[in-house]
Coordinates of C-alpha atoms in Angstrom, one line a residue:
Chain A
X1 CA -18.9 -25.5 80.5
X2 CA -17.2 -22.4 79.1
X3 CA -16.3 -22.7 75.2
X4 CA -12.2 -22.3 75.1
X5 CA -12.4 -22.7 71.4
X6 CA -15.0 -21.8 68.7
X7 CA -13.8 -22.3 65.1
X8 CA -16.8 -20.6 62.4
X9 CA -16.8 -21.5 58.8
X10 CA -12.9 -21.8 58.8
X11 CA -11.7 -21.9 55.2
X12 CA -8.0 -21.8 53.8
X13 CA -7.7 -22.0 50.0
X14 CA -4.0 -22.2 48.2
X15 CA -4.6 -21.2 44.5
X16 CA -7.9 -22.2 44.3
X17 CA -7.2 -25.7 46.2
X18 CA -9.4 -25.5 49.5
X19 CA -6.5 -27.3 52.4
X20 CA -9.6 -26.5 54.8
X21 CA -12.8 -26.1 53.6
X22 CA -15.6 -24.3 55.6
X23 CA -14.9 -26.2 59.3
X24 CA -16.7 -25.3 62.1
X25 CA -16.5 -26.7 65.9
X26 CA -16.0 -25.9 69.1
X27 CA -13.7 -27.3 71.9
X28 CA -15.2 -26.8 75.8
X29 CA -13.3 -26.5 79.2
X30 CA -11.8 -30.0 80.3
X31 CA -12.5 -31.6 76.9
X32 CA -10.6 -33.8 74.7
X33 CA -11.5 -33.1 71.3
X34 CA -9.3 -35.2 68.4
X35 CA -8.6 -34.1 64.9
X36 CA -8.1 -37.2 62.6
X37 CA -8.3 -37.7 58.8
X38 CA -5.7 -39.0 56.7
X39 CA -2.8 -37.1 55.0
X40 CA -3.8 -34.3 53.5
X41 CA -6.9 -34.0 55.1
X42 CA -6.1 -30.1 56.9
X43 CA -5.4 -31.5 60.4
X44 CA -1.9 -29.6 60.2
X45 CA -3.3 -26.7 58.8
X46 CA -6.3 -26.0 60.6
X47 CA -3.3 -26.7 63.7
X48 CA -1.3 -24.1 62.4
X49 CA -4.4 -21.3 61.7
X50 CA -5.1 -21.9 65.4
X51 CA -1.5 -21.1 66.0
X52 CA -1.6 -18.2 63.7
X53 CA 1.1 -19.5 61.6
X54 CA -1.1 -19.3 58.7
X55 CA -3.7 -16.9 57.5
X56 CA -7.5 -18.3 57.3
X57 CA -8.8 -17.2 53.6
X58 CA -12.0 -17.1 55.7
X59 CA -13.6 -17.4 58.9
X60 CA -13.5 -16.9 62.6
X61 CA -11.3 -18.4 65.1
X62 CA -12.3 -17.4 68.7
X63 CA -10.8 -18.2 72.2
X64 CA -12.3 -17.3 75.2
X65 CA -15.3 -15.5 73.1
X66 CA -11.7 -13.3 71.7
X67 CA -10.8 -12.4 67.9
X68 CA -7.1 -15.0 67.2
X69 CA -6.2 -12.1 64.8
X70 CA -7.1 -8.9 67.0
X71 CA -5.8 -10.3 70.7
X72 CA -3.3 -12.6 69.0
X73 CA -0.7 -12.0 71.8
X74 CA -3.5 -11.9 74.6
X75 CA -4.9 -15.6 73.3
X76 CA -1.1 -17.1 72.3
X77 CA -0.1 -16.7 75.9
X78 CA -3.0 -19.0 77.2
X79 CA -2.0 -21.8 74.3
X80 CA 0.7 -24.0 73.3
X81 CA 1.8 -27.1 71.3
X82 CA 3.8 -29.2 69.9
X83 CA 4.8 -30.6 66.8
X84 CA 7.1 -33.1 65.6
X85 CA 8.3 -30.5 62.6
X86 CA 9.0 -28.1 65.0
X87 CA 12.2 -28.7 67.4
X88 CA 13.7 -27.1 70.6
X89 CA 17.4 -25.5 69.7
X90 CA 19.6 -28.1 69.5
X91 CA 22.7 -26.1 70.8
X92 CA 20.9 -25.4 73.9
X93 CA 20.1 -27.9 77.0
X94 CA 16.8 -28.6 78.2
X95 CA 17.0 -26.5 81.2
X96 CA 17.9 -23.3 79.0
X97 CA 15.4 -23.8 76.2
X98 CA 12.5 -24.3 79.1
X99 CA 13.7 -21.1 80.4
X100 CA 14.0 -19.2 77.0
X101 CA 10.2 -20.2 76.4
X102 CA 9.0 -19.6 80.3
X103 CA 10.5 -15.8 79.6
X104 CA 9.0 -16.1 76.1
X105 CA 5.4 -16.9 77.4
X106 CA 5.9 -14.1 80.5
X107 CA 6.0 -16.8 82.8
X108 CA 6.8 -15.2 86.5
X109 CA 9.2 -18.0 88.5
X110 CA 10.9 -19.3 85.8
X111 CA 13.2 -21.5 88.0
X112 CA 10.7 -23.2 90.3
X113 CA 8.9 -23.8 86.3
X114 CA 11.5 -25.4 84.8
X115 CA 12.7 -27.2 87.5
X116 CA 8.8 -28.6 88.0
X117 CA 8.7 -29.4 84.1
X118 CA 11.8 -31.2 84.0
X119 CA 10.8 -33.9 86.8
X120 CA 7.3 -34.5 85.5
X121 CA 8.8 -35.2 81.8
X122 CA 11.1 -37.1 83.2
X123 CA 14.0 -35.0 82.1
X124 CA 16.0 -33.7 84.9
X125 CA 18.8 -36.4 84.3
X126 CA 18.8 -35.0 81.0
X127 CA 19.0 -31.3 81.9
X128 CA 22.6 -30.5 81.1
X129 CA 22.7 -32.4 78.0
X130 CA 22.6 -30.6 74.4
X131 CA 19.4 -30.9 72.8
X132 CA 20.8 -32.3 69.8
X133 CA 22.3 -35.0 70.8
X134 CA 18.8 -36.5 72.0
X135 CA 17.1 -39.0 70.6
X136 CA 13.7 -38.2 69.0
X137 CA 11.5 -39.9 71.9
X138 CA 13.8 -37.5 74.2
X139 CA 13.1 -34.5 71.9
X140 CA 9.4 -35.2 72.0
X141 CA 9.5 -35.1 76.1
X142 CA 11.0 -32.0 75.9
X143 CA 8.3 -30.8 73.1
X144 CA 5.7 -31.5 75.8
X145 CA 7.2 -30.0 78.6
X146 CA 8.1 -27.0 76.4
X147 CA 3.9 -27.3 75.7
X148 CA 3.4 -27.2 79.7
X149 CA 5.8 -23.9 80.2
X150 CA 2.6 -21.5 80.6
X151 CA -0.3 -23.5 82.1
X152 CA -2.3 -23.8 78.9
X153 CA -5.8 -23.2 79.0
X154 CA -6.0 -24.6 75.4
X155 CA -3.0 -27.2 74.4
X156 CA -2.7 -28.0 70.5
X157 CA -0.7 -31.4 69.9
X158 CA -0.1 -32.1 66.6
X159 CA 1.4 -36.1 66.6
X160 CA 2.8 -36.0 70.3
X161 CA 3.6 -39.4 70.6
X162 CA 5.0 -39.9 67.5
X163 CA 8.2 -41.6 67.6
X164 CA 7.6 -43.0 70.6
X165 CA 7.7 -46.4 72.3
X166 CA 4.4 -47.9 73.2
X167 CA 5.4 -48.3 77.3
X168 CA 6.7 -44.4 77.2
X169 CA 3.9 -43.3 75.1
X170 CA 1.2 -44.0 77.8
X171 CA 3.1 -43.0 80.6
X172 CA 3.3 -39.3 78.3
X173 CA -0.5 -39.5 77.5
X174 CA -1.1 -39.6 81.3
X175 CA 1.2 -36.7 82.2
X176 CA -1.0 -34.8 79.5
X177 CA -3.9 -35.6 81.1
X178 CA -2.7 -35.2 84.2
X179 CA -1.5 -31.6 83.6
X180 CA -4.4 -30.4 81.4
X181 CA -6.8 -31.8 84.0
X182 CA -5.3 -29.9 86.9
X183 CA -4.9 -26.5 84.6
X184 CA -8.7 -27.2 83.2
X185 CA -8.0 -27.1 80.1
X186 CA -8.4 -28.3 76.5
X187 CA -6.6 -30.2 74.3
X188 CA -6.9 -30.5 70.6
X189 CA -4.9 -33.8 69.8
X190 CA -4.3 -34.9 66.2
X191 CA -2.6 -38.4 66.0
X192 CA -2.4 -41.4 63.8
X193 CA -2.6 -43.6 66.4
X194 CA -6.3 -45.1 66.6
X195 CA -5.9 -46.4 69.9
X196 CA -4.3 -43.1 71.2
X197 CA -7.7 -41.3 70.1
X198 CA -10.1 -43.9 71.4
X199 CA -7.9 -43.7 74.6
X200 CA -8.2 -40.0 74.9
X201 CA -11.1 -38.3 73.0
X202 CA -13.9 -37.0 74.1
X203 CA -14.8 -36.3 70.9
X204 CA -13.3 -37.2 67.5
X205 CA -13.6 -34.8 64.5
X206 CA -12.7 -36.3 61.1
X207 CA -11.5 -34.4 58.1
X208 CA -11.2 -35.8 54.9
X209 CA -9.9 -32.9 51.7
X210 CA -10.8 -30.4 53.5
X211 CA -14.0 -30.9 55.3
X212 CA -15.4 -32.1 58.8
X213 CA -17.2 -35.9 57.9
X214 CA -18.3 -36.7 61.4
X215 CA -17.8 -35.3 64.5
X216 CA -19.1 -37.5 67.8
X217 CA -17.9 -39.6 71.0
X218 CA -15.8 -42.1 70.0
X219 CA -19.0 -44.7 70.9
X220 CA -21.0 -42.8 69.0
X221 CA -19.0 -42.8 66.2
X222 CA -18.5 -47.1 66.3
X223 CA -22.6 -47.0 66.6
X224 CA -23.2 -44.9 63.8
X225 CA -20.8 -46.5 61.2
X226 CA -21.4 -50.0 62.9
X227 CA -17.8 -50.8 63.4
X228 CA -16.1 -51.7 66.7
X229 CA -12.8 -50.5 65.1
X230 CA -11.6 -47.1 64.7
X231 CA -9.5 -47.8 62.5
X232 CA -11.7 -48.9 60.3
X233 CA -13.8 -46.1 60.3
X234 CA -10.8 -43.9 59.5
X235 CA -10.5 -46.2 56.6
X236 CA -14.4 -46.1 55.5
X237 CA -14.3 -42.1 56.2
X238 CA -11.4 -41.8 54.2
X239 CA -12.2 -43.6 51.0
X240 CA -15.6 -42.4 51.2
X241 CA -16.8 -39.2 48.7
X242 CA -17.2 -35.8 49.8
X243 CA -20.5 -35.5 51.4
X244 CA -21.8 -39.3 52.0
X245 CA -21.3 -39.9 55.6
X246 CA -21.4 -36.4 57.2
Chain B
X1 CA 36.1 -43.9 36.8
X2 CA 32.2 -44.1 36.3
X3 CA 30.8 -40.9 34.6
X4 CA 27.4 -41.6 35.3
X5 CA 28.6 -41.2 39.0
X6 CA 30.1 -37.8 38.7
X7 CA 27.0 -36.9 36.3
X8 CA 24.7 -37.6 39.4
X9 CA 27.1 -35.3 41.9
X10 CA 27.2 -32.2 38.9
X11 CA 23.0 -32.5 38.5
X12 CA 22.4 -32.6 42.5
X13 CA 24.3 -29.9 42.9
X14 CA 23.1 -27.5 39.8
X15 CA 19.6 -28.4 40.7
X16 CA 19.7 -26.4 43.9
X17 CA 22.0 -23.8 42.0
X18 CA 19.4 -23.6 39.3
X19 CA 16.3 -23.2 41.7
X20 CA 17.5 -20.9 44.4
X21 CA 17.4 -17.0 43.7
X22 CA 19.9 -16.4 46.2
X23 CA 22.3 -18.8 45.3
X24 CA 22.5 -17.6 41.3
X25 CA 22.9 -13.8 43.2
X26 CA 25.6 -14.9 44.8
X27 CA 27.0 -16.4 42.2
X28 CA 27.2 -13.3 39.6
X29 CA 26.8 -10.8 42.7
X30 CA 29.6 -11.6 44.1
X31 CA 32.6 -11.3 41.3
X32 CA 30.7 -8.2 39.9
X33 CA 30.5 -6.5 43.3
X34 CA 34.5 -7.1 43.8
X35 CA 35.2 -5.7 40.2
X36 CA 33.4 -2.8 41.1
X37 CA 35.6 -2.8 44.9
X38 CA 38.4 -3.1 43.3
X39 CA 38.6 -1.2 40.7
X40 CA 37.7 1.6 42.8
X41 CA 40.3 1.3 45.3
X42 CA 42.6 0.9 42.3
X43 CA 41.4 5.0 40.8
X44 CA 41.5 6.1 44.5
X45 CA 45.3 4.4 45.1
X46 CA 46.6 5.6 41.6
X47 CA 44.8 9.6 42.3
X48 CA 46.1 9.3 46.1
X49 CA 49.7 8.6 44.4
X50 CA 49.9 11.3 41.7
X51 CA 48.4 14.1 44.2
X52 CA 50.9 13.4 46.8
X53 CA 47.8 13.9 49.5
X54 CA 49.0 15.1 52.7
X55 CA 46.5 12.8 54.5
X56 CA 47.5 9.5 56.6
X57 CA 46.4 6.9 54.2
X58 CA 46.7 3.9 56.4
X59 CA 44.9 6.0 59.1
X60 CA 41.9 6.4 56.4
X61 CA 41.9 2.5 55.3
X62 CA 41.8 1.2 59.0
X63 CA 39.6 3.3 60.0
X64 CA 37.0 2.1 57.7
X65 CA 38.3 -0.9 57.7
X66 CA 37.1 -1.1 61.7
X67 CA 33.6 0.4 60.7
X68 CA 32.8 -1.6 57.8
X69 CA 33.3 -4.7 59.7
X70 CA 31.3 -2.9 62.7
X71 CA 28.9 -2.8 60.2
X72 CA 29.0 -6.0 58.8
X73 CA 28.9 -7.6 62.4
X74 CA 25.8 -5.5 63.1
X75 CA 24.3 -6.4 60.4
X76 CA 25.3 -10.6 60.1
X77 CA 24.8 -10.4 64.7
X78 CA 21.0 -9.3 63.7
X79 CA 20.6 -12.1 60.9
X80 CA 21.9 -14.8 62.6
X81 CA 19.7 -14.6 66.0
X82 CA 16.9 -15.8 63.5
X83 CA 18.8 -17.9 61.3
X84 CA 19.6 -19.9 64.5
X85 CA 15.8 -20.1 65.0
X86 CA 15.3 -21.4 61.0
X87 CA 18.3 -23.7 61.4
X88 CA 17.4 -25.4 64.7
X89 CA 13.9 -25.6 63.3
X90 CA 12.7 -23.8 66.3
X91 CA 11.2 -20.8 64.1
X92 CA 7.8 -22.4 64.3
X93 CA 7.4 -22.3 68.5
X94 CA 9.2 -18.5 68.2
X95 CA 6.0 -17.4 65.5
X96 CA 3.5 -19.6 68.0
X97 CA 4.5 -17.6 70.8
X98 CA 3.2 -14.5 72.0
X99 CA 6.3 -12.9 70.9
X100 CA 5.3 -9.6 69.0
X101 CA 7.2 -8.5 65.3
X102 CA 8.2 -5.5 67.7
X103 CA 9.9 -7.4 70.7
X104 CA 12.0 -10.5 68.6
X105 CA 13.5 -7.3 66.5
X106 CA 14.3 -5.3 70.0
X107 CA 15.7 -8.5 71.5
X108 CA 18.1 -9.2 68.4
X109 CA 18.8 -5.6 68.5
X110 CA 20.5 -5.9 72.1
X111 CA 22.6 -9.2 70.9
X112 CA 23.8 -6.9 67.9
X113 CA 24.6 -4.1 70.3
X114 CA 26.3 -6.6 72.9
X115 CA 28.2 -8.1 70.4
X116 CA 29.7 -4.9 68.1
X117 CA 30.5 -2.9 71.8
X118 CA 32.7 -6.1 72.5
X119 CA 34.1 -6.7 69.1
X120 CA 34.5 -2.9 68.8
X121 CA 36.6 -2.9 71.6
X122 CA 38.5 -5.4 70.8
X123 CA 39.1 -4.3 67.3
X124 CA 40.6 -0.7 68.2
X125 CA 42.9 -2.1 71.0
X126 CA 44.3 -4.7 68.5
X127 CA 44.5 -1.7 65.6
X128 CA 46.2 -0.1 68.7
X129 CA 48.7 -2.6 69.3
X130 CA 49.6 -4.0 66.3
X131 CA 49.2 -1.1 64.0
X132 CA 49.4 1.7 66.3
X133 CA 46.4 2.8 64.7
X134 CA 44.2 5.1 67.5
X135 CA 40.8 5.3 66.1
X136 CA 39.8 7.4 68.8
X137 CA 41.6 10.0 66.6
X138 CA 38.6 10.6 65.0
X139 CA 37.0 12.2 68.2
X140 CA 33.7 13.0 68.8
X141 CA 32.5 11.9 65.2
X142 CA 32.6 8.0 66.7
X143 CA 29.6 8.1 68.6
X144 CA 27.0 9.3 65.5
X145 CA 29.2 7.4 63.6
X146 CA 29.2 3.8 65.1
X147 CA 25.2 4.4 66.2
X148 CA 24.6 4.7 62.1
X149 CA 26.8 2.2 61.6
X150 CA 25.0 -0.1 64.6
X151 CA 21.8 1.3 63.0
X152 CA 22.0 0.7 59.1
X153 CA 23.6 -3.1 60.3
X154 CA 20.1 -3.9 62.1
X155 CA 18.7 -2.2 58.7
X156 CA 19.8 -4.9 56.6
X157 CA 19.4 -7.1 59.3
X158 CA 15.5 -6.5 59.0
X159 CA 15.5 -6.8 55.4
X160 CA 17.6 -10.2 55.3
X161 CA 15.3 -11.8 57.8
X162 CA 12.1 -10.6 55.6
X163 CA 13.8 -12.1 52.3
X164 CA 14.3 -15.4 54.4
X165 CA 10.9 -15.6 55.4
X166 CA 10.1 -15.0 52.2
X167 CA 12.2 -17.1 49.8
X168 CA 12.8 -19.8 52.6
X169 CA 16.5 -21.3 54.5
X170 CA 17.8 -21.2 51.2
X171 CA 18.1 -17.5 51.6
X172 CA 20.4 -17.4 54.1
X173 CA 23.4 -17.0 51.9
X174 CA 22.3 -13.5 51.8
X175 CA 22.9 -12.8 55.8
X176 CA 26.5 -12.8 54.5
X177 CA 26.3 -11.3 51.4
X178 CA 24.3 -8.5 51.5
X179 CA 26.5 -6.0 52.7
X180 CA 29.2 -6.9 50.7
X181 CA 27.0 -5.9 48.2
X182 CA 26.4 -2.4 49.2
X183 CA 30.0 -2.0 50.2
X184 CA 31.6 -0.6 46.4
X185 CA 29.0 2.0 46.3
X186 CA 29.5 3.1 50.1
X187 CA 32.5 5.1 49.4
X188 CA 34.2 2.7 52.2
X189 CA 37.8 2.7 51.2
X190 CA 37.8 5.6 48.5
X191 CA 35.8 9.4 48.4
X192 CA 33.1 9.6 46.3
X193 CA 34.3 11.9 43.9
X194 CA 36.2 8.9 42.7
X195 CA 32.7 7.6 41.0
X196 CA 31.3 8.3 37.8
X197 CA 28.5 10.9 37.9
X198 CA 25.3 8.9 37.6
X199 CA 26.5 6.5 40.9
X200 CA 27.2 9.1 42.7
X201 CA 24.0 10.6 42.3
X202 CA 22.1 7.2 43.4
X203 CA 24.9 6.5 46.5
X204 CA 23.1 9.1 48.0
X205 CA 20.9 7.6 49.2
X206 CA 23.0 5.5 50.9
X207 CA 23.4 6.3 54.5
X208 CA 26.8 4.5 54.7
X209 CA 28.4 6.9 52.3
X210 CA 27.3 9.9 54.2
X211 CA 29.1 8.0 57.2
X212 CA 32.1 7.1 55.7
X213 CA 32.3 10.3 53.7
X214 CA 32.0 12.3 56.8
X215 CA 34.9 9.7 58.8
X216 CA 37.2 10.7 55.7
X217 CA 36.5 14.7 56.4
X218 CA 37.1 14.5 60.2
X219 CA 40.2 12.7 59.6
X220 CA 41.6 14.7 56.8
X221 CA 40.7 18.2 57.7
X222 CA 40.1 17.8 61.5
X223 CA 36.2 18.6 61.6
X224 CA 32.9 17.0 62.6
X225 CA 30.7 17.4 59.1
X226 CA 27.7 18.1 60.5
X227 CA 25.6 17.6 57.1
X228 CA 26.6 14.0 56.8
X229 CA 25.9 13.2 60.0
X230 CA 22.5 14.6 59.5
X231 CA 22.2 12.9 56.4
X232 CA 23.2 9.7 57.8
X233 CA 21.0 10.0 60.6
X234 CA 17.8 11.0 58.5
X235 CA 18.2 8.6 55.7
X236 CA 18.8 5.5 58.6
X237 CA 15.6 6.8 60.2
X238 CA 13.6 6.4 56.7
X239 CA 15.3 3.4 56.2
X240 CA 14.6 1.6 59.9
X241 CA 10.7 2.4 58.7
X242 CA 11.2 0.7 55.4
X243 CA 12.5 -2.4 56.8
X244 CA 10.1 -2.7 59.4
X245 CA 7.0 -2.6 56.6
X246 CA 8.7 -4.7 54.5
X247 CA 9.4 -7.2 57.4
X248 CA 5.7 -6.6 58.1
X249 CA 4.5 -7.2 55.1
X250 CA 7.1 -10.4 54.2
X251 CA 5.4 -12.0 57.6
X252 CA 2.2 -11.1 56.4
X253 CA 2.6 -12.8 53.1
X254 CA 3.8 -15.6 54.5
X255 CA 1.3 -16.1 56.8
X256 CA -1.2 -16.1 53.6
X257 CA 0.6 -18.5 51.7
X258 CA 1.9 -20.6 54.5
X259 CA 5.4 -19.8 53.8
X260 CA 6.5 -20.1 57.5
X261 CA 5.7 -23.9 57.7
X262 CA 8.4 -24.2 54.5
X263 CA 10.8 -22.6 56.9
X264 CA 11.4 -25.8 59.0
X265 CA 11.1 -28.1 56.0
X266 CA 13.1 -26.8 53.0

């Protein structure tokens, strides 16, 4: 399997405080690979270094064997994301924001796109309507669709089914997988819902300040701590010291 | 009446006076930069009076009346294309994409030059109409003229978008500030003979005085003054480089100290 995603000794440091200390891993074509840890932990930043929103103090970040930094524009038009901080225009409609970010991405056949995003996010009834007057589950939809606009080969969701409901969430978990699977890519999928990530991973990474404290299959990861609970695993891993359990 | 109450209301409110630079400029920037205006106008009005000037002096207000605010529109078209971005929080999917520094600034460019050809016209057939003020009067000398005016707009532009990024949303008061500020020591509404010596020796490098000087000399005497154009021209080509590195160097900053993140949460 070709690596999409190969992170090397990543490393952001604010004033001496290290967000994300020293992370390495890679992501592979057609994988699932979650990011949890609680807050604080660098899930959001390492997110937004893959993004380049923020500058890595040091280390690599390569996709498709490619320098982020040197083919930034190259690599940013094979990825997308979504975020719960970060909104669609709320004086625009669905159908006009999908197009500003098909044009955005250099998406040929914008129309045909659009048209194709709206239906499979179950949006088209929805198309004519300003963005902000949605409600948040709405705005997350269109977040996702938005993600969809340029085929990703390498999909960064950061919380995507936040906000939620439980019956809408699922449906939206399988029109990721859907989508991702039929595009062969990869998805990088941070998420406070245990259940999400044990539903979705292929492999979970946890951070804890800073650092990668395990990194496995989601059995591999109840075997090894003994638990049959994710949850509390994220609990163990997170109250755990630097170092014990990696 | 509870004064506790209003107490609360008078410290939320000087808290965010207190913490934003922008705010306390605009606060002391703004009366200081209308004493300065106005004074100015009122030399220039008094020295028009006693010389008994043979020029049309309603001609020379409206007509840089109708650039300055071609100006300003340039300038507050450009700033608020991304302050849309900031305030919809959509600024985060717009630095995600493979947008490049060089395309967003082209692409706000063509909204700024949409927008001032429409206002433009729109503003000389109203002058035309209601003031039967021609600005075409001025001839050949609009077309360098508006292009540095269009020009030093998406100048400032570039700058304000750069301090945003850099000081966060809070900065946006400056999108409508900033060329207020530069407008006393433009030489919009009075020549600059009218200054004392040691601002008239740093206005130059201001292209907008060379502009406005030179609209003043093409109405007064009837011809195109060919060194201010240059001027004007050269100085906005030194200045469009200068806002583009320190644009450049804002986003890089912010990239390092994850300032752009703060731009959908502040």
């Amino acid at each position: 399997m070709t690596t999409i995603l190969r992170v090397k000794g990543l490393t952001k440091r604010y004033n001496g405080f290290a967000a994300v200390d020293r992370i390495s891993f890679e992501v592979k074509e057609g994988e699932i690979v979650s990011l949890l840890g609680p807050n604080g932990a660098g899930k959001t930043t390492t997110v937004q270094m893959l993004l380049t929103l923020v500058s890595p103090t040091r280390g690599d970040i390569e996709v498709f064997g490619k320098d982020l930094n040197e083919h930034r524009e190259e690599l940013l038009s094979m990825m997308n994301f979504t975020a719960p901080y970060s909104l669609l225009p709320y004086n625009l409609n669905p159908r006009e924001a999908l197009t500003v970010f098909s044009l955005l991405y250099g998406m040929r056949d914008t129309k045909a796109k659009v048209e194709f995003l709206l239906q499979e996010f179950d949006l088209t009834r929805l198309a004519d309507k300003r963005i902000g007057r949605f409600s948040s589950g709405e705005q997350m939809r269109l977040g996702l669709a938005k993600a969809f606009v340029n085929n990703p080969k390498l999909l960064l969701l950061d919380e995507p089914t936040a906000s939620i409901d439980p019956t809408t969430a699922r449906e939206l978990r399988a029109k990721i997988l859907e989508l991702i699977r039929q595009s062969n890519g990869a998805v990088l999928w941070t998420s406070h819902n245990m259940r999400e990530i044990e539903t979705v991973s292929d492999r979970i990474i946890f951070l804890s300040r800073g650092q990668i404290v395990a990194d496995d299959t989601p059995q591999g990861l109840k075997q090894r701590f003994g638990q049959e609970d994710l949850e509390e695993i994220f609990i163990t891993i997170a109250r755990e010291p630097l170092g014990s359990s990696a | 009446m509870n004064c506790r109450h209003i107490l609360g209301i008078f410290y939320r409110n000087i808290i965010l006076i207190r913490r934003s630079v922008p705010k306390l400029f605009g606060l002391f920037g703004f009366i200081t930069v209308e004493l300065f205006l106005w004074g100015f106008i009122t030399i220039w009005v008094q020295t028009f009076a006693n010389n008994g000037a043979n020029a049309d002096f309603i001609l020379l207000i409206l007509s840089a009346f109708i650039f300055w605010s071609m100006f300003a529109l340039s300038q507050r078209a450009f700033s608020i294309s991304f302050l849309e971005e900031v305030w919809s929080r959509n600024v985060i999917n717009l630095f995600a994409s493979p947008v490049k520094l060089s395309e967003l600034v082209l692409g706000y460019v063509l909204v700024g030059v949409a927008q001032a050809v429409l206002a433009f016209f729109y503003i000389t057939a109203l002058a035309l109409l209601l003031c039967t003020f021609d600005v075409w009067e001025l001839g050949l000398y609009i077309i360098p003229f508006f292009m540095n005016v269009l020009i030093f707009g998406w100048v400032l532009g570039v700058v304000t978008i750069g301090l945003v990024v850099r000081f966060g949303p809070s900065a946006d008061i400056l999108a409508f500030f900033i060329p207020f500020f530069l407008l006393p020591f433009s030489a919009v509404y009075y020549p600059v003979h009218i200054f004392p010596p040691w601002l008239q020796r740093i206005s130059v490098v201001l292209p907008t005085r060379h502009m406005f000087e030179g609209m003043r000399t093409t109405l007064i005497e009837g011809v195109i003054p060919l060194h201010d154009v240059f001027w004007a021209t050269i100085l906005n080509a030194i200045f469009v480089v200068l806002a583009f590195l320190f644009l450049y160097l804002m986003l890089r900053l912010a990239r390092n100290r994850g300032y752009l993140s703060r731009l959908v949460q502040d």
